[in-house]
Amino acid sequence: MAGKVKWVTDIEKSVLINNFEKRGWVQVTENEDWNFYWMSVQTIRNVFSVETGYRLSDDQIVNHFPNHYELTRKDLMVKNIKRYRKELEKEGSPLAEKDESGKYLYLDFVPVTYMLPADYNLFVEEFRKSPSSTWIMKPCGKAQGKGIFLINKLSQIKKWSRDSKTSSFVTQSTKEAYVISLYINNPLLIGGRKFDLRLYVLVSTYRPLRCYMYKLGFCRFCTVKYTPSTSELDNMFVHLTNVAIQKHGEDYNHIHGGKWTVNNLRLYLESTRGKEVTSKLFDEIHWIIVQSLKAVAPVMNNDKHCFECYGYDIIIDDKLKPWLIEVNASPSLTSSTANDRILKYNLINDTLNIAVPNGEIPDCKWNKSPPKEVLGNYEILQILHR
């Protein structure tokens, strides 16, 4: 048994287990000595909690940072990005430059967002400035499109507040905290349909920041043609790209799963919009991912036993401006199509090649800077300076 990596997982997915077995690693239980634990976000909380936590030894690694939620909870991500902007502004950084109307020229990459109930009054003030806008409400701690709805009238928020079994916002617990964001109502459409980008980003260490972008991301399409018409605000097949929602639509295609590769998107944009603007768009996407990681790096517990593969969700508007919508700590490893299974198997394979050098028993004191040959489909995210 000596010399073989001992693995545990509480996520029973074949794309994980096949990768561990292919390496000749040995499965153990969490109560035995393990070297590699691919765990859910609930389990990571216990591993690092004050009450139930335990010390990890140098030959143990896990797939989440202790407080990954600084990036992956919708409200905290926005809070950290806002703080980062203010810090850059204070330093007089050119990145924090603003236009005449006071908008950030470069750092305006998340839609205007408020926390509810805390920022209710600020939100109302903003809402009244452009009363014809549509806003999207999302529960802070949920995923896969659960609990999301669109509003375009203040009365709808008041009704939501009443329906949440409370007469005032103030008494709501943080569990029911929501974010409300300006809805991107001019998304880039392809074949009349809205889509978003799912990109995978691996962080091996936050300080110094070492991050990698997976080249084989994909677009997720809605099954129903997009309309900004307010009469369709309740139709989530028009507005939300989550596969967990779209797969229930009658037009969902089980062969391609409403997905396109990022490469296909690139080719399509090059032929319809031109190479130069397409390259600029992808540079900007890489840039905003790096900026979001830099925004959370100072508050992230950069534990040496940790790495993390995030699922970034990006929406492109019809002016080819990318917007960061949210970041997922446990991107889905369920395969909805055959291509999906291959992609996710390869994603895990390449992630393990970086996180566990040579597939050998890990030593978490290594410099976390793997040679280029092992990157597979990952590319180092160059810190692109404007």
Short mmCIF file of C-alpha atoms in Angstrom, two decimals:
data_model
loop_
_atom_site.label_atom_id
_atom_site.label_comp_id
_atom_site.label_asym_id
_atom_site.label_seq_id
_atom_site.Cartn_x
_atom_site.Cartn_y
_atom_site.Cartn_z
CA MET A 1 0.00 0.00 0.00
CA ALA A 2 2.91 2.35 0.62
CA GLY A 3 3.38 4.93 -2.07
CA LYS A 4 -0.19 4.78 -3.42
CA VAL A 5 -2.42 7.80 -2.99
CA LYS A 6 -5.37 6.96 -0.73
CA TRP A 7 -8.53 8.74 -1.77
CA VAL A 8 -11.95 9.52 -0.34
CA THR A 9 -14.93 11.29 -1.87
CA ASP A 10 -18.44 12.06 -0.71
CA ILE A 11 -19.51 12.87 -4.28
CA GLU A 12 -20.28 9.57 -6.02
CA LYS A 13 -19.63 10.62 -9.60
CA SER A 14 -18.09 8.31 -12.19
CA VAL A 15 -15.98 11.10 -13.73
CA LEU A 16 -14.19 11.38 -10.37
CA ILE A 17 -13.95 7.72 -9.42
CA ASN A 18 -12.75 6.63 -12.91
CA ASN A 19 -9.96 9.19 -12.68
CA PHE A 20 -8.83 7.97 -9.25
CA GLU A 21 -8.92 4.32 -10.32
CA LYS A 22 -7.07 5.00 -13.57
CA ARG A 23 -4.16 6.30 -11.47
CA GLY A 24 -4.09 3.14 -9.37
CA TRP A 25 -5.07 5.13 -6.28
CA VAL A 26 -6.62 3.24 -3.39
CA GLN A 27 -10.06 4.02 -1.96
CA VAL A 28 -10.28 4.35 1.84
CA THR A 29 -12.91 5.72 4.23
CA GLU A 30 -12.74 9.17 5.73
CA ASN A 31 -11.87 7.67 9.13
CA GLU A 32 -8.72 6.05 7.74
CA ASP A 33 -5.53 7.81 6.70
CA TRP A 34 -6.25 9.50 3.39
CA ASN A 35 -4.15 11.69 1.08
CA PHE A 36 -6.77 13.12 -1.23
CA TYR A 37 -10.36 13.99 -0.38
CA TRP A 38 -12.67 15.36 -3.09
CA MET A 39 -15.45 16.71 -0.94
CA SER A 40 -18.67 18.66 -1.02
CA VAL A 41 -18.79 22.22 0.30
CA GLN A 42 -20.76 20.99 3.33
CA THR A 43 -17.94 18.61 4.30
CA ILE A 44 -15.22 21.23 3.89
CA ARG A 45 -17.09 23.35 6.45
CA ASN A 46 -16.71 20.54 9.00
CA VAL A 47 -13.05 19.89 8.17
CA PHE A 48 -12.09 23.49 8.90
CA SER A 49 -14.67 24.36 11.57
CA VAL A 50 -13.55 25.33 15.06
CA GLU A 51 -15.73 22.67 16.74
CA THR A 52 -15.44 19.68 14.40
CA GLY A 53 -12.28 20.51 12.46
CA TYR A 54 -9.00 18.67 12.56
CA ARG A 55 -5.43 19.35 11.52
CA LEU A 56 -4.47 18.17 8.08
CA SER A 57 -1.00 16.71 7.67
CA ASP A 58 1.45 17.63 4.90
CA ASP A 59 0.44 14.63 2.78
CA GLN A 60 -3.27 15.53 2.67
CA ILE A 61 -5.02 17.77 0.16
CA VAL A 62 -8.62 18.80 -0.37
CA ASN A 63 -10.48 20.41 -3.26
CA HIS A 64 -11.86 23.57 -1.58
CA PHE A 65 -10.40 26.54 0.24
CA PRO A 66 -11.86 26.89 3.76
CA ASN A 67 -13.73 30.13 3.01
CA HIS A 68 -14.30 29.70 -0.73
CA TYR A 69 -17.71 31.36 -0.13
CA GLU A 70 -15.97 34.77 -0.23
CA LEU A 71 -16.01 34.16 -4.00
CA THR A 72 -18.83 31.66 -4.46
CA ARG A 73 -21.64 33.25 -2.43
CA LYS A 74 -23.37 35.80 -4.62
CA ASP A 75 -23.52 38.51 -1.94
CA LEU A 76 -19.94 38.09 -0.70
CA MET A 77 -18.45 38.07 -4.20
CA VAL A 78 -20.06 41.43 -4.93
CA LYS A 79 -19.03 42.82 -1.53
CA ASN A 80 -15.39 41.80 -2.13
CA ILE A 81 -15.34 43.24 -5.66
CA LYS A 82 -16.77 46.55 -4.36
CA ARG A 83 -14.09 46.64 -1.65
CA TYR A 84 -11.37 45.87 -4.20
CA ARG A 85 -12.52 48.75 -6.44
CA LYS A 86 -12.42 51.17 -3.51
CA GLU A 87 -8.92 50.04 -2.54
CA LEU A 88 -7.64 50.50 -6.11
CA GLU A 89 -9.29 53.92 -6.19
CA LYS A 90 -7.58 54.92 -2.94
CA GLU A 91 -4.23 53.85 -4.35
CA GLY A 92 -4.90 56.01 -7.42
CA SER A 93 -4.65 52.93 -9.66
CA PRO A 94 -5.43 53.55 -13.36
CA LEU A 95 -7.62 50.42 -13.20
CA ALA A 96 -10.10 52.37 -11.04
CA GLU A 97 -10.53 55.14 -13.62
CA LYS A 98 -14.10 56.38 -14.12
CA ASP A 99 -15.96 58.09 -16.96
CA GLU A 100 -17.82 61.45 -16.73
CA SER A 101 -20.91 59.78 -15.30
CA GLY A 102 -18.88 58.14 -12.49
CA LYS A 103 -18.90 54.63 -13.96
CA TYR A 104 -15.78 52.49 -13.77
CA LEU A 105 -14.14 52.17 -17.17
CA TYR A 106 -12.57 48.77 -16.47
CA LEU A 107 -13.97 47.47 -13.19
CA ASP A 108 -17.63 47.62 -14.18
CA PHE A 109 -17.89 43.88 -14.83
CA VAL A 110 -20.61 42.80 -12.38
CA PRO A 111 -24.18 44.06 -12.87
CA VAL A 112 -25.33 46.69 -10.33
CA THR A 113 -26.23 44.58 -7.29
CA TYR A 114 -27.74 45.12 -3.84
CA MET A 115 -28.24 42.82 -0.86
CA LEU A 116 -31.76 42.40 0.45
CA PRO A 117 -32.88 43.09 3.07
CA ALA A 118 -29.81 45.16 4.04
CA ASP A 119 -29.63 47.52 1.02
CA TYR A 120 -33.35 47.88 0.42
CA ASN A 121 -33.38 51.70 0.59
CA LEU A 122 -30.35 52.02 -1.70
CA PHE A 123 -32.02 49.66 -4.15
CA VAL A 124 -35.26 51.69 -4.19
CA GLU A 125 -33.26 54.85 -4.91
CA GLU A 126 -31.50 53.14 -7.84
CA PHE A 127 -34.75 51.57 -9.10
CA ARG A 128 -36.43 54.98 -9.28
CA LYS A 129 -33.62 56.35 -11.46
CA SER A 130 -34.58 53.91 -14.23
CA PRO A 131 -38.08 52.61 -13.48
CA SER A 132 -38.34 50.74 -16.78
CA SER A 133 -35.46 48.37 -15.87
CA THR A 134 -35.84 44.71 -15.07
CA TRP A 135 -34.11 43.26 -11.98
CA ILE A 136 -33.30 39.66 -11.12
CA MET A 137 -33.61 38.31 -7.58
CA LYS A 138 -31.54 35.35 -6.41
CA PRO A 139 -31.23 33.68 -3.00
CA CYS A 140 -27.60 34.04 -1.85
CA GLY A 141 -26.93 30.45 -0.97
CA LYS A 142 -28.76 28.45 -3.65
CA ALA A 143 -27.68 27.08 -7.04
CA GLN A 144 -29.09 25.61 -10.26
CA GLY A 145 -31.56 28.46 -10.76
CA LYS A 146 -33.54 27.71 -7.59
CA GLY A 147 -35.60 30.53 -6.10
CA ILE A 148 -34.80 33.02 -8.88
CA PHE A 149 -37.36 35.45 -10.28
CA LEU A 150 -37.47 38.68 -12.30
CA ILE A 151 -39.22 41.88 -11.31
CA ASN A 152 -39.91 45.23 -12.96
CA LYS A 153 -42.14 46.90 -10.34
CA LEU A 154 -41.44 47.86 -6.74
CA SER A 155 -44.79 46.39 -5.73
CA GLN A 156 -43.42 42.94 -6.64
CA ILE A 157 -40.64 43.30 -4.09
CA LYS A 158 -43.13 44.37 -1.43
CA LYS A 159 -45.27 41.35 -2.28
CA TRP A 160 -42.20 39.09 -2.09
CA SER A 161 -41.42 40.51 1.32
CA ARG A 162 -44.95 39.75 2.54
CA ASP A 163 -44.90 36.29 0.99
CA SER A 164 -41.67 35.53 2.83
CA LYS A 165 -43.85 35.29 5.95
CA THR A 166 -42.58 38.52 7.40
CA SER A 167 -44.06 41.98 7.40
CA SER A 168 -40.67 43.67 7.38
CA PHE A 169 -37.34 42.86 5.80
CA VAL A 170 -35.45 43.39 9.00
CA THR A 171 -36.64 40.25 10.76
CA GLN A 172 -35.45 37.94 7.99
CA SER A 173 -32.57 35.70 8.88
CA THR A 174 -29.43 35.74 6.77
CA LYS A 175 -30.44 32.33 5.43
CA GLU A 176 -33.09 34.08 3.39
CA ALA A 177 -30.82 36.87 2.20
CA TYR A 178 -31.20 37.68 -1.49
CA VAL A 179 -29.20 39.64 -4.00
CA ILE A 180 -31.02 41.78 -6.52
CA SER A 181 -29.12 42.70 -9.68
CA LEU A 182 -29.87 44.76 -12.72
CA TYR A 183 -30.93 42.21 -15.33
CA ILE A 184 -28.82 42.21 -18.50
CA ASN A 185 -31.77 42.67 -20.86
CA ASN A 186 -29.65 43.08 -24.00
CA PRO A 187 -27.86 39.71 -24.04
CA LEU A 188 -26.02 38.61 -27.16
CA LEU A 189 -28.38 36.20 -28.90
CA ILE A 190 -27.47 33.36 -31.22
CA GLY A 191 -30.36 31.96 -33.24
CA GLY A 192 -32.58 34.26 -31.20
CA ARG A 193 -31.68 32.51 -27.96
CA LYS A 194 -29.96 33.70 -24.82
CA PHE A 195 -26.91 31.79 -23.56
CA ASP A 196 -24.23 32.05 -20.93
CA LEU A 197 -20.67 30.78 -20.71
CA ARG A 198 -19.52 28.19 -18.19
CA LEU A 199 -15.76 28.44 -17.79
CA TYR A 200 -13.63 26.36 -15.45
CA VAL A 201 -10.88 28.07 -13.48
CA LEU A 202 -8.38 26.26 -11.25
CA VAL A 203 -6.65 28.09 -8.39
CA SER A 204 -3.68 26.28 -6.84
CA THR A 205 -2.77 29.16 -4.50
CA TYR A 206 -4.11 32.67 -3.84
CA ARG A 207 -0.93 34.22 -2.47
CA PRO A 208 0.87 34.34 -4.83
CA LEU A 209 -2.10 34.01 -7.18
CA ARG A 210 -1.70 31.03 -9.51
CA CYS A 211 -4.73 30.39 -11.68
CA TYR A 212 -5.48 28.40 -14.81
CA MET A 213 -8.27 28.60 -17.34
CA TYR A 214 -9.68 25.41 -18.88
CA LYS A 215 -9.81 25.84 -22.66
CA LEU A 216 -12.84 23.59 -23.12
CA GLY A 217 -15.60 25.66 -21.54
CA PHE A 218 -19.07 25.71 -23.09
CA CYS A 219 -22.13 27.85 -23.76
CA ARG A 220 -25.52 26.89 -22.31
CA PHE A 221 -28.50 27.95 -24.37
CA CYS A 222 -32.09 28.61 -23.42
CA THR A 223 -34.57 26.38 -25.25
CA VAL A 224 -37.03 29.21 -25.94
CA LYS A 225 -36.28 32.32 -28.02
CA TYR A 226 -35.45 35.40 -26.01
CA THR A 227 -37.81 38.34 -25.66
CA PRO A 228 -37.33 41.32 -23.35
CA SER A 229 -41.14 41.58 -23.25
CA THR A 230 -42.35 42.07 -19.70
CA SER A 231 -45.17 39.60 -20.32
CA GLU A 232 -42.55 36.81 -20.37
CA LEU A 233 -40.77 37.72 -17.12
CA ASP A 234 -42.08 34.57 -15.46
CA ASN A 235 -40.93 32.22 -18.24
CA MET A 236 -37.63 30.83 -16.99
CA PHE A 237 -37.08 28.88 -20.23
CA VAL A 238 -36.51 32.33 -21.82
CA HIS A 239 -34.26 33.81 -19.13
CA LEU A 240 -32.28 31.17 -17.20
CA THR A 241 -29.67 29.00 -18.91
CA ASN A 242 -29.25 26.50 -16.04
CA VAL A 243 -29.42 22.95 -17.42
CA ALA A 244 -31.32 21.98 -14.24
CA ILE A 245 -34.14 24.20 -15.55
CA GLN A 246 -33.77 23.90 -19.33
CA LYS A 247 -33.83 20.09 -19.38
CA HIS A 248 -37.53 20.25 -18.40
CA GLY A 249 -38.38 22.37 -21.47
CA GLU A 250 -40.19 20.61 -24.28
CA ASP A 251 -37.61 21.82 -26.82
CA TYR A 252 -34.60 20.56 -24.83
CA ASN A 253 -32.26 18.50 -27.03
CA HIS A 254 -30.84 15.44 -25.25
CA ILE A 255 -28.08 14.93 -27.82
CA HIS A 256 -26.30 18.26 -27.50
CA GLY A 257 -28.04 19.39 -24.29
CA GLY A 258 -28.37 22.95 -25.54
CA LYS A 259 -24.57 23.31 -25.35
CA TRP A 260 -21.91 24.67 -27.66
CA THR A 261 -18.17 24.61 -27.08
CA VAL A 262 -16.40 27.90 -26.38
CA ASN A 263 -14.37 27.17 -29.49
CA ASN A 264 -17.54 27.11 -31.62
CA LEU A 265 -18.61 30.40 -30.05
CA ARG A 266 -15.25 31.89 -30.91
CA LEU A 267 -15.47 30.76 -34.54
CA TYR A 268 -19.05 32.03 -34.81
CA LEU A 269 -18.12 35.46 -33.42
CA GLU A 270 -15.02 35.71 -35.61
CA SER A 271 -17.13 35.09 -38.70
CA THR A 272 -20.02 37.40 -37.68
CA ARG A 273 -18.23 40.16 -35.74
CA GLY A 274 -14.60 39.88 -36.81
CA LYS A 275 -11.41 38.45 -35.32
CA GLU A 276 -10.24 41.60 -33.55
CA VAL A 277 -13.36 42.23 -31.46
CA THR A 278 -13.61 38.51 -30.67
CA SER A 279 -10.02 38.43 -29.37
CA LYS A 280 -10.72 41.54 -27.31
CA LEU A 281 -13.82 39.89 -25.81
CA PHE A 282 -11.89 36.78 -24.75
CA ASP A 283 -9.04 38.89 -23.34
CA GLU A 284 -11.62 40.80 -21.30
CA ILE A 285 -13.18 37.59 -20.03
CA HIS A 286 -9.76 36.36 -18.86
CA TRP A 287 -9.09 39.76 -17.33
CA ILE A 288 -12.29 39.93 -15.29
CA ILE A 289 -11.71 36.40 -13.97
CA VAL A 290 -8.24 37.40 -12.75
CA GLN A 291 -9.64 40.62 -11.23
CA SER A 292 -12.34 38.68 -9.35
CA LEU A 293 -9.66 36.35 -7.91
CA LYS A 294 -7.46 39.32 -6.95
CA ALA A 295 -10.50 40.87 -5.24
CA VAL A 296 -10.94 37.87 -2.92
CA ALA A 297 -7.26 36.90 -2.50
CA PRO A 298 -6.66 39.16 0.56
CA VAL A 299 -9.57 37.61 2.50
CA MET A 300 -9.15 34.02 1.31
CA ASN A 301 -7.67 31.57 3.82
CA ASN A 302 -4.85 30.42 1.53
CA ASP A 303 -4.47 27.05 3.22
CA LYS A 304 -1.58 25.04 1.76
CA HIS A 305 -3.68 21.84 1.71
CA CYS A 306 -6.20 23.32 -0.73
CA PHE A 307 -6.83 23.84 -4.42
CA GLU A 308 -10.15 24.64 -6.08
CA CYS A 309 -11.80 24.33 -9.47
CA TYR A 310 -14.49 26.99 -9.92
CA GLY A 311 -17.31 27.18 -12.44
CA TYR A 312 -17.50 30.78 -13.70
CA ASP A 313 -20.75 31.97 -15.27
CA ILE A 314 -20.36 34.83 -17.75
CA ILE A 315 -22.99 36.56 -19.88
CA ILE A 316 -22.02 38.52 -23.00
CA ASP A 317 -24.23 41.45 -23.98
CA ASP A 318 -25.02 42.58 -27.53
CA LYS A 319 -22.16 45.11 -27.37
CA LEU A 320 -19.81 42.17 -26.75
CA LYS A 321 -19.18 43.22 -23.17
CA PRO A 322 -18.73 40.29 -20.77
CA TRP A 323 -20.43 40.33 -17.35
CA LEU A 324 -19.48 38.13 -14.41
CA ILE A 325 -22.73 36.68 -13.07
CA GLU A 326 -21.51 34.25 -10.43
CA VAL A 327 -18.90 31.68 -9.44
CA ASN A 328 -19.68 28.12 -8.37
CA ALA A 329 -17.58 26.20 -5.84
CA SER A 330 -18.91 22.80 -6.88
CA PRO A 331 -19.54 22.96 -10.62
CA SER A 332 -21.78 20.08 -11.66
CA LEU A 333 -20.02 16.80 -12.44
CA THR A 334 -23.23 15.22 -13.68
CA SER A 335 -23.11 14.55 -17.41
CA SER A 336 -26.15 15.53 -19.45
CA THR A 337 -24.70 14.25 -22.77
CA ALA A 338 -21.92 11.96 -24.00
CA ASN A 339 -19.73 14.96 -24.89
CA ASP A 340 -20.38 16.38 -21.46
CA ARG A 341 -19.11 13.19 -19.82
CA ILE A 342 -15.89 13.27 -21.87
CA LEU A 343 -15.35 16.97 -21.12
CA LYS A 344 -15.84 16.52 -17.36
CA TYR A 345 -13.68 13.40 -17.23
CA ASN A 346 -10.87 15.33 -18.95
CA LEU A 347 -11.44 18.35 -16.73
CA ILE A 348 -10.93 16.22 -13.60
CA ASN A 349 -7.96 14.45 -15.21
CA ASP A 350 -6.18 17.73 -15.99
CA THR A 351 -7.11 19.20 -12.58
CA LEU A 352 -5.58 16.21 -10.77
CA ASN A 353 -2.43 16.41 -12.90
CA ILE A 354 -1.86 19.94 -11.60
CA ALA A 355 -3.09 19.48 -8.01
CA VAL A 356 -1.38 16.12 -7.37
CA PRO A 357 1.96 16.21 -9.22
CA ASN A 358 2.75 12.89 -10.94
CA GLY A 359 -0.21 11.29 -9.15
CA GLU A 360 2.10 10.63 -6.19
CA ILE A 361 1.43 11.08 -2.48
CA PRO A 362 1.11 14.84 -2.15
CA ASP A 363 3.43 17.15 -0.27
CA CYS A 364 1.46 20.32 0.28
CA LYS A 365 4.66 22.34 0.75
CA TRP A 366 5.51 22.13 -2.98
CA ASN A 367 5.66 25.44 -4.88
CA LYS A 368 2.33 24.84 -6.71
CA SER A 369 3.90 25.78 -9.99
CA PRO A 370 3.65 22.74 -12.29
CA PRO A 371 5.67 22.42 -15.50
CA LYS A 372 3.88 23.42 -18.71
CA GLU A 373 3.84 19.82 -20.00
CA VAL A 374 1.31 18.71 -17.36
CA LEU A 375 -1.24 21.48 -17.92
CA GLY A 376 -3.27 19.51 -20.47
CA ASN A 377 -6.20 21.70 -21.53
CA TYR A 378 -5.48 24.29 -18.85
CA GLU A 379 -3.64 27.47 -19.74
CA ILE A 380 -2.00 29.79 -17.26
CA LEU A 381 -4.21 32.85 -16.90
CA GLN A 382 -1.79 35.60 -17.74
CA ILE A 383 -2.39 38.67 -15.66
CA LEU A 384 -3.36 40.90 -18.55
CA HIS A 385 -2.53 44.52 -17.87
CA ARG A 386 -4.56 47.05 -19.76
#
